[in-house]
Amino acid sequence: GGHHPGREGDVFNARYQALRKLGCGAFATVWLCDSFPRRKKHVAVKVLKSREGFAEAAQDEVALLHCVSSMKKKDQAGENIVCLLDDFRMIGENGFLIPDSLPHACLVFEALGPSLRCLMGNYAAQGLPLPFVKKSLQQVLAGLHFLHQRCRIIHADIKPENVLLCGRDKSLQRLLPDTLDCVQRRELRLQGPGHDLGNHFEESDLMTIDVKIADLGSACWTYKPFSKEIQTQPYRALEVLLGLDYGTPVDIWSTGCLAFEMATGECLFDPQPGKYFSRDDDHVARIIELLGRIPPQIAFSWNKSTKFFSRPGALLRLSRLCPRSLHSLLHDRHRWTKPQLAPFASFLLPALRYAPE
């Protein structure tokens, strides 16, 4: 019950012809396909693994996506969320089922450009131009507002890989030709300056690119969380780290982390395990270094608090913290000026509140 062994040229559901593999993850393979016969257009077909757990997860994802689609039609809104066009089930290889496996759930989406992660890769550790960062964040937040308020959905995995680029007037094809996927671009960069694409796009070109939130594979209803363990580690909200019941603010925390990374080229929190402490210990410590002491009434309202804190509220396994402010981090390490710094900090710090409403 693993990945469907698709090949270029295969036809899925008598309608979608595979052109090339866009990516392969732990849960699914994504193919760029031609849609026919009605009218040829490119789509992205996500083929999920066929084991039982994946089939259940696919049912949840399809239900969430159908809710988004119906709300989009009803409200004429939600344009910053990737659109589900179709879904179907596909029998395994050779047309029969392997014992203990189930049909592969397949989701068909509009085909978009690469992810923010790919674009950020072209800027190394410098960060993207701030006007583009601001515009993209407005679109991400508009998408989240639609998910949270209209669909009652928590995305639960906002990160650069899950924000896709889409271009107007073929601007995206000009900037990031789809003959180079993200992996190939990374390999080219690693080969050294002679092979680097060197794409620092004109800001005016960048500003023609829009972004859309993708991948509801980890999402859940606001009133029915599916899991305590959500979000990719660097973007994980404090309440999730410490086992608190969570809500829509976890997506805003992740967006704050995304904002910092887009603007500086560096992760806001990149925790690492040590000999005597875990990655989660380090993560909580780095959050306290940047945002200050967690008030005891918050720290000790959480069921995992004894895993991290001693009775007075000090961290159990990490005693030497190095406090740093967001202002000093941006000014000293990234050489930001005060006019750049103030508006960015006034956006970021509320996104990282300890007791979000």
PDB file of C-alpha atoms in Angstrom, residues 66-259:
ATOM      1  CA  HIS A  66     -15.098  20.540  -0.780  1.00  0.00           C
ATOM      2  CA  CYS A  67     -16.019  22.979   1.994  1.00  0.00           C
ATOM      3  CA  VAL A  68     -13.476  25.487   0.629  1.00  0.00           C
ATOM      4  CA  SER A  69     -14.814  25.049  -2.938  1.00  0.00           C
ATOM      5  CA  SER A  70     -18.446  25.560  -1.936  1.00  0.00           C
ATOM      6  CA  MET A  71     -17.596  28.622   0.182  1.00  0.00           C
ATOM      7  CA  LYS A  72     -15.556  30.056  -2.704  1.00  0.00           C
ATOM      8  CA  LYS A  73     -18.580  29.795  -5.001  1.00  0.00           C
ATOM      9  CA  LYS A  74     -20.952  31.137  -2.369  1.00  0.00           C
ATOM     10  CA  ASP A  75     -18.808  34.128  -1.374  1.00  0.00           C
ATOM     11  CA  GLN A  76     -16.948  34.763  -4.643  1.00  0.00           C
ATOM     12  CA  ALA A  77     -13.896  34.864  -2.381  1.00  0.00           C
ATOM     13  CA  GLY A  78     -10.994  32.719  -1.291  1.00  0.00           C
ATOM     14  CA  GLU A  79      -8.909  33.358  -4.401  1.00  0.00           C
ATOM     15  CA  ASN A  80      -5.748  32.935  -2.301  1.00  0.00           C
ATOM     16  CA  ILE A  81      -6.502  29.246  -1.643  1.00  0.00           C
ATOM     17  CA  VAL A  82      -5.562  26.645  -4.273  1.00  0.00           C
ATOM     18  CA  CYS A  83      -8.671  25.380  -6.074  1.00  0.00           C
ATOM     19  CA  LEU A  84      -9.755  21.708  -6.054  1.00  0.00           C
ATOM     20  CA  LEU A  85     -11.074  20.837  -9.528  1.00  0.00           C
ATOM     21  CA  ASP A  86     -11.871  17.126  -9.187  1.00  0.00           C
ATOM     22  CA  ASP A  87     -11.259  14.054  -7.028  1.00  0.00           C
ATOM     23  CA  PHE A  88     -11.421  10.334  -7.793  1.00  0.00           C
ATOM     24  CA  ARG A  89     -10.161   6.920  -6.665  1.00  0.00           C
ATOM     25  CA  MET A  90      -7.680   4.848  -8.635  1.00  0.00           C
ATOM     26  CA  ILE A  91      -7.015   1.099  -8.360  1.00  0.00           C
ATOM     27  CA  GLY A  92      -3.386   0.040  -7.837  1.00  0.00           C
ATOM     28  CA  GLU A  93      -0.939  -1.153 -10.512  1.00  0.00           C
ATOM     29  CA  ASN A  94      -2.208  -3.622 -13.165  1.00  0.00           C
ATOM     30  CA  GLY A  95      -5.831  -2.905 -12.255  1.00  0.00           C
ATOM     31  CA  PHE A  96      -6.105  -5.090  -9.168  1.00  0.00           C
ATOM     32  CA  LEU A  97      -5.751  -4.514  -5.447  1.00  0.00           C
ATOM     33  CA  ILE A  98      -2.798  -5.763  -3.450  1.00  0.00           C
ATOM     34  CA  PRO A  99      -3.965  -7.395  -0.165  1.00  0.00           C
ATOM     35  CA  ASP A 100      -4.358  -4.889   2.708  1.00  0.00           C
ATOM     36  CA  SER A 101      -4.236  -1.950   0.326  1.00  0.00           C
ATOM     37  CA  LEU A 102      -7.017   0.382  -0.784  1.00  0.00           C
ATOM     38  CA  PRO A 103      -7.587   2.465  -3.906  1.00  0.00           C
ATOM     39  CA  HIS A 104      -5.391   5.552  -4.206  1.00  0.00           C
ATOM     40  CA  ALA A 105      -7.288   8.767  -3.466  1.00  0.00           C
ATOM     41  CA  CYS A 106      -6.481  11.352  -6.150  1.00  0.00           C
ATOM     42  CA  LEU A 107      -7.009  15.105  -5.887  1.00  0.00           C
ATOM     43  CA  VAL A 108      -6.910  17.374  -8.944  1.00  0.00           C
ATOM     44  CA  PHE A 109      -5.851  21.012  -8.496  1.00  0.00           C
ATOM     45  CA  GLU A 110      -5.184  23.988 -10.718  1.00  0.00           C
ATOM     46  CA  ALA A 111      -1.538  23.871 -11.819  1.00  0.00           C
ATOM     47  CA  LEU A 112       0.468  26.690 -10.255  1.00  0.00           C
ATOM     48  CA  GLY A 113       4.107  27.701 -10.198  1.00  0.00           C
ATOM     49  CA  PRO A 114       6.765  26.575  -7.738  1.00  0.00           C
ATOM     50  CA  SER A 115       6.658  27.337  -4.025  1.00  0.00           C
ATOM     51  CA  LEU A 116       7.919  30.336  -2.092  1.00  0.00           C
ATOM     52  CA  ARG A 117      10.749  28.048  -0.940  1.00  0.00           C
ATOM     53  CA  CYS A 118      12.014  27.870  -4.547  1.00  0.00           C
ATOM     54  CA  LEU A 119      11.836  31.628  -4.994  1.00  0.00           C
ATOM     55  CA  MET A 120      13.568  32.257  -1.652  1.00  0.00           C
ATOM     56  CA  GLY A 121      16.354  29.914  -2.755  1.00  0.00           C
ATOM     57  CA  ASN A 122      17.341  32.404  -5.461  1.00  0.00           C
ATOM     58  CA  TYR A 123      17.975  35.076  -2.834  1.00  0.00           C
ATOM     59  CA  ALA A 124      20.264  32.947  -0.627  1.00  0.00           C
ATOM     60  CA  ALA A 125      20.468  34.519   2.840  1.00  0.00           C
ATOM     61  CA  GLN A 126      19.426  38.014   1.771  1.00  0.00           C
ATOM     62  CA  GLY A 127      15.667  37.761   1.931  1.00  0.00           C
ATOM     63  CA  LEU A 128      13.139  38.840  -0.673  1.00  0.00           C
ATOM     64  CA  PRO A 129      12.428  42.511  -1.486  1.00  0.00           C
ATOM     65  CA  LEU A 130      10.217  43.948   1.262  1.00  0.00           C
ATOM     66  CA  PRO A 131       7.419  45.242  -1.030  1.00  0.00           C
ATOM     67  CA  PHE A 132       6.976  41.682  -2.366  1.00  0.00           C
ATOM     68  CA  VAL A 133       7.108  40.250   1.169  1.00  0.00           C
ATOM     69  CA  LYS A 134       4.379  42.672   2.255  1.00  0.00           C
ATOM     70  CA  LYS A 135       2.170  41.924  -0.759  1.00  0.00           C
ATOM     71  CA  SER A 136       2.573  38.141  -0.371  1.00  0.00           C
ATOM     72  CA  LEU A 137       1.800  38.254   3.357  1.00  0.00           C
ATOM     73  CA  GLN A 138      -1.364  40.254   2.668  1.00  0.00           C
ATOM     74  CA  GLN A 139      -2.468  37.479   0.300  1.00  0.00           C
ATOM     75  CA  VAL A 140      -1.565  34.687   2.754  1.00  0.00           C
ATOM     76  CA  LEU A 141      -3.469  36.473   5.532  1.00  0.00           C
ATOM     77  CA  ALA A 142      -6.471  37.031   3.230  1.00  0.00           C
ATOM     78  CA  GLY A 143      -6.448  33.299   2.474  1.00  0.00           C
ATOM     79  CA  LEU A 144      -6.233  32.435   6.172  1.00  0.00           C
ATOM     80  CA  HIS A 145      -9.042  34.859   7.018  1.00  0.00           C
ATOM     81  CA  PHE A 146     -11.243  33.053   4.486  1.00  0.00           C
ATOM     82  CA  LEU A 147     -10.256  29.611   5.854  1.00  0.00           C
ATOM     83  CA  HIS A 148     -10.719  30.632   9.495  1.00  0.00           C
ATOM     84  CA  GLN A 149     -13.843  32.776   9.303  1.00  0.00           C
ATOM     85  CA  ARG A 150     -15.831  31.358   6.399  1.00  0.00           C
ATOM     86  CA  CYS A 151     -14.744  27.691   6.325  1.00  0.00           C
ATOM     87  CA  ARG A 152     -13.879  27.219  10.026  1.00  0.00           C
ATOM     88  CA  ILE A 153     -10.663  25.465   9.004  1.00  0.00           C
ATOM     89  CA  ILE A 154      -7.183  25.583  10.594  1.00  0.00           C
ATOM     90  CA  HIS A 155      -4.509  25.029   7.925  1.00  0.00           C
ATOM     91  CA  ALA A 156      -1.978  23.732  10.498  1.00  0.00           C
ATOM     92  CA  ASP A 157       1.060  23.691   8.185  1.00  0.00           C
ATOM     93  CA  ILE A 158       1.821  27.193   6.898  1.00  0.00           C
ATOM     94  CA  LYS A 159       5.432  27.233   5.610  1.00  0.00           C
ATOM     95  CA  PRO A 160       7.250  28.348   2.421  1.00  0.00           C
ATOM     96  CA  GLU A 161       6.713  24.954   0.737  1.00  0.00           C
ATOM     97  CA  ASN A 162       2.923  25.315   1.088  1.00  0.00           C
ATOM     98  CA  VAL A 163       2.633  28.782  -0.451  1.00  0.00           C
ATOM     99  CA  LEU A 164       2.637  28.514  -4.251  1.00  0.00           C
ATOM    100  CA  LEU A 165       3.358  31.200  -6.839  1.00  0.00           C
ATOM    101  CA  CYS A 166       0.996  32.109  -9.648  1.00  0.00           C
ATOM    102  CA  GLY A 167       1.699  34.647 -12.351  1.00  0.00           C
ATOM    103  CA  ARG A 168      -0.381  37.038 -14.365  1.00  0.00           C
ATOM    104  CA  ASP A 169       0.316  37.451 -18.097  1.00  0.00           C
ATOM    105  CA  LYS A 170       2.822  34.585 -18.147  1.00  0.00           C
ATOM    106  CA  SER A 171       5.149  36.579 -15.859  1.00  0.00           C
ATOM    107  CA  LEU A 172       5.841  33.473 -13.799  1.00  0.00           C
ATOM    108  CA  GLN A 173       6.896  31.406 -16.805  1.00  0.00           C
ATOM    109  CA  ARG A 174       9.321  34.167 -17.723  1.00  0.00           C
ATOM    110  CA  LEU A 175      10.783  34.354 -14.227  1.00  0.00           C
ATOM    111  CA  LEU A 176      10.798  30.683 -13.250  1.00  0.00           C
ATOM    112  CA  PRO A 177      10.567  28.456 -16.328  1.00  0.00           C
ATOM    113  CA  ASP A 178       8.877  25.214 -15.364  1.00  0.00           C
ATOM    114  CA  THR A 179      11.591  23.186 -17.081  1.00  0.00           C
ATOM    115  CA  LEU A 180      13.516  23.630 -13.826  1.00  0.00           C
ATOM    116  CA  ASP A 181      11.809  22.229 -10.793  1.00  0.00           C
ATOM    117  CA  CYS A 182      12.797  23.176  -7.260  1.00  0.00           C
ATOM    118  CA  VAL A 183      15.177  20.253  -6.751  1.00  0.00           C
ATOM    119  CA  GLN A 184      17.043  20.933  -9.987  1.00  0.00           C
ATOM    120  CA  ARG A 185      17.376  24.607  -9.078  1.00  0.00           C
ATOM    121  CA  ARG A 186      18.839  23.680  -5.687  1.00  0.00           C
ATOM    122  CA  GLU A 187      21.310  21.295  -7.342  1.00  0.00           C
ATOM    123  CA  LEU A 188      22.382  24.004  -9.770  1.00  0.00           C
ATOM    124  CA  ARG A 189      22.985  26.450  -6.921  1.00  0.00           C
ATOM    125  CA  LEU A 190      25.037  23.884  -5.008  1.00  0.00           C
ATOM    126  CA  GLN A 191      27.334  23.368  -7.999  1.00  0.00           C
ATOM    127  CA  GLY A 192      28.792  26.819  -7.449  1.00  0.00           C
ATOM    128  CA  PRO A 193      28.673  30.272  -8.981  1.00  0.00           C
ATOM    129  CA  GLY A 194      29.425  29.105 -12.519  1.00  0.00           C
ATOM    130  CA  HIS A 195      26.153  27.178 -12.611  1.00  0.00           C
ATOM    131  CA  ASP A 196      24.032  29.467 -10.465  1.00  0.00           C
ATOM    132  CA  LEU A 197      20.967  30.884 -12.152  1.00  0.00           C
ATOM    133  CA  GLY A 198      21.692  34.216 -10.482  1.00  0.00           C
ATOM    134  CA  ASN A 199      18.039  35.176 -10.633  1.00  0.00           C
ATOM    135  CA  HIS A 200      17.571  38.342  -8.655  1.00  0.00           C
ATOM    136  CA  PHE A 201      14.429  39.318 -10.462  1.00  0.00           C
ATOM    137  CA  GLU A 202      13.480  42.907 -11.089  1.00  0.00           C
ATOM    138  CA  GLU A 203      11.189  44.065  -8.308  1.00  0.00           C
ATOM    139  CA  SER A 204       8.605  45.135 -10.889  1.00  0.00           C
ATOM    140  CA  ASP A 205       8.560  41.548 -12.242  1.00  0.00           C
ATOM    141  CA  LEU A 206       8.272  40.085  -8.748  1.00  0.00           C
ATOM    142  CA  MET A 207       5.320  42.339  -7.999  1.00  0.00           C
ATOM    143  CA  THR A 208       3.338  40.700 -10.830  1.00  0.00           C
ATOM    144  CA  ILE A 209       3.453  37.364  -8.939  1.00  0.00           C
ATOM    145  CA  ASP A 210       0.607  36.366  -6.624  1.00  0.00           C
ATOM    146  CA  VAL A 211       0.612  33.595  -4.028  1.00  0.00           C
ATOM    147  CA  LYS A 212      -1.901  30.934  -2.981  1.00  0.00           C
ATOM    148  CA  ILE A 213      -2.041  28.696   0.080  1.00  0.00           C
ATOM    149  CA  ALA A 214      -1.804  25.006  -0.851  1.00  0.00           C
ATOM    150  CA  ASP A 215      -1.914  21.580   0.821  1.00  0.00           C
ATOM    151  CA  LEU A 216      -4.743  21.036   3.276  1.00  0.00           C
ATOM    152  CA  GLY A 217      -3.300  17.597   4.075  1.00  0.00           C
ATOM    153  CA  SER A 218      -2.661  18.609   7.706  1.00  0.00           C
ATOM    154  CA  ALA A 219      -5.701  20.871   8.076  1.00  0.00           C
ATOM    155  CA  CYS A 220      -8.599  20.354  10.481  1.00  0.00           C
ATOM    156  CA  TRP A 221     -11.903  21.925  11.489  1.00  0.00           C
ATOM    157  CA  THR A 222     -11.694  24.638  14.147  1.00  0.00           C
ATOM    158  CA  TYR A 223     -14.203  22.648  16.223  1.00  0.00           C
ATOM    159  CA  LYS A 224     -12.606  19.209  15.638  1.00  0.00           C
ATOM    160  CA  PRO A 225      -8.790  19.009  15.707  1.00  0.00           C
ATOM    161  CA  PHE A 226      -7.545  15.730  14.221  1.00  0.00           C
ATOM    162  CA  SER A 227      -4.179  15.673  16.008  1.00  0.00           C
ATOM    163  CA  LYS A 228      -2.188  17.232  18.863  1.00  0.00           C
ATOM    164  CA  GLU A 229       0.995  17.049  16.755  1.00  0.00           C
ATOM    165  CA  ILE A 230       0.638  19.645  14.009  1.00  0.00           C
ATOM    166  CA  GLN A 231       2.884  22.038  12.058  1.00  0.00           C
ATOM    167  CA  THR A 232       6.455  21.716  10.795  1.00  0.00           C
ATOM    168  CA  GLN A 233       8.891  22.335  13.653  1.00  0.00           C
ATOM    169  CA  PRO A 234      10.364  25.797  12.866  1.00  0.00           C
ATOM    170  CA  TYR A 235       6.831  27.168  12.289  1.00  0.00           C
ATOM    171  CA  ARG A 236       5.207  25.411  15.276  1.00  0.00           C
ATOM    172  CA  ALA A 237       3.267  27.636  17.675  1.00  0.00           C
ATOM    173  CA  LEU A 238       4.107  27.655  21.382  1.00  0.00           C
ATOM    174  CA  GLU A 239       0.708  26.290  22.422  1.00  0.00           C
ATOM    175  CA  VAL A 240       1.269  23.259  20.151  1.00  0.00           C
ATOM    176  CA  LEU A 241       4.786  22.690  21.512  1.00  0.00           C
ATOM    177  CA  LEU A 242       3.443  22.658  25.052  1.00  0.00           C
ATOM    178  CA  GLY A 243       0.331  20.570  24.430  1.00  0.00           C
ATOM    179  CA  LEU A 244      -2.349  23.248  24.838  1.00  0.00           C
ATOM    180  CA  ASP A 245      -5.644  23.110  22.986  1.00  0.00           C
ATOM    181  CA  TYR A 246      -5.078  25.190  19.873  1.00  0.00           C
ATOM    182  CA  GLY A 247      -7.119  27.245  17.437  1.00  0.00           C
ATOM    183  CA  THR A 248      -6.723  29.466  14.377  1.00  0.00           C
ATOM    184  CA  PRO A 249      -3.935  31.617  15.970  1.00  0.00           C
ATOM    185  CA  VAL A 250      -1.469  28.765  15.317  1.00  0.00           C
ATOM    186  CA  ASP A 251      -1.656  29.679  11.610  1.00  0.00           C
ATOM    187  CA  ILE A 252      -0.908  33.319  12.444  1.00  0.00           C
ATOM    188  CA  TRP A 253       2.166  32.274  14.476  1.00  0.00           C
ATOM    189  CA  SER A 254       3.417  30.235  11.492  1.00  0.00           C
ATOM    190  CA  THR A 255       2.780  33.227   9.218  1.00  0.00           C
ATOM    191  CA  GLY A 256       4.913  35.387  11.533  1.00  0.00           C
ATOM    192  CA  CYS A 257       7.746  32.855  11.222  1.00  0.00           C
ATOM    193  CA  LEU A 258       7.215  32.789   7.441  1.00  0.00           C
ATOM    194  CA  ALA A 259       7.342  36.605   7.298  1.00  0.00           C
TER     195      ALA A 259
END
